[in-house]
Amino acid sequence: MVIQGSLDRHALLEGMNLSLLGLGIGTAFLAILIAAIGTGFIIRKVRGTESEDRVKKWARIGWAGLVIYLAIYVGYFFHLSSPRKVPYPFAPGDRLVAKGDFNGAIRFYGKIVKEYPRMGLAHFKLGMALRMVKAIGPSIKELKAAIRYDPDQPEPYFALGSILWTQGTSRDAMPYFRKGLELDPQNRQRLFFEKIIKRGELEEKGLLKPGSDGRPRLSPPAPGTVGTTP
């Protein structure tokens, strides 16, 4: 997961780069096919008449215009589909987190999520900030979105598994820790995650009562923060 510098950006950050390019090329091919059939039909109708030379002249002009237009059209879709760099958009939010202003960070990351709703890293950042203020339900929702939009990054799996472990059972966290370790087998907390996975397996088999004795509980939220209960 990229956390600094710049981000690779594909078409509209919507994962549509290949379909956009295919749409552009497919439409251009269809336009050429229809134009070719139409041109052939018209020229055949006027062949041997006084209008033949004039029709052929306008046909050549029309084809030149069509080729130029389609070149621009396909070029536009190629531009949309080409990977490019965008500035790292999270720096202000990261500074707010570093200062302990988690609510400010939540507002900032929320704006990024609205701007790029399919950017997994944006959902991950928002989910982690929500976790800091103990807004557990919204945090889980954002971390699941991070996994959905960027399933090859291990961090959201570990974060979501940790929340589910503290809030539920080892069995709840087990699949997320497994996937996280599959993506990041050298993780420095591997032994801890493997311990929870083994406990989850025992819970699944009915050999251990669900729940983790001695597991850390999330502390109550600070006054005035998101997630505070009256």
PDB file of N, CA and C in Angstrom, residues 24 220 226:
ATOM      1  N   GLY A  24     -13.783   2.726 -26.485  1.00  0.00           N
ATOM      2  CA  GLY A  24     -13.371   3.677 -27.514  1.00  0.00           C
ATOM      3  C   GLY A  24     -13.018   2.988 -28.820  1.00  0.00           C
ATOM      4  N   PRO A 220     -12.608   3.404  26.391  1.00  0.00           N
ATOM      5  CA  PRO A 220     -13.707   4.300  26.038  1.00  0.00           C
ATOM      6  C   PRO A 220     -13.205   5.499  25.240  1.00  0.00           C
ATOM      7  N   VAL A 226     -15.919  11.489  18.041  1.00  0.00           N
ATOM      8  CA  VAL A 226     -16.908  10.665  17.353  1.00  0.00           C
ATOM      9  C   VAL A 226     -17.006   9.327  18.039  1.00  0.00           C
TER      10      VAL A 226
END
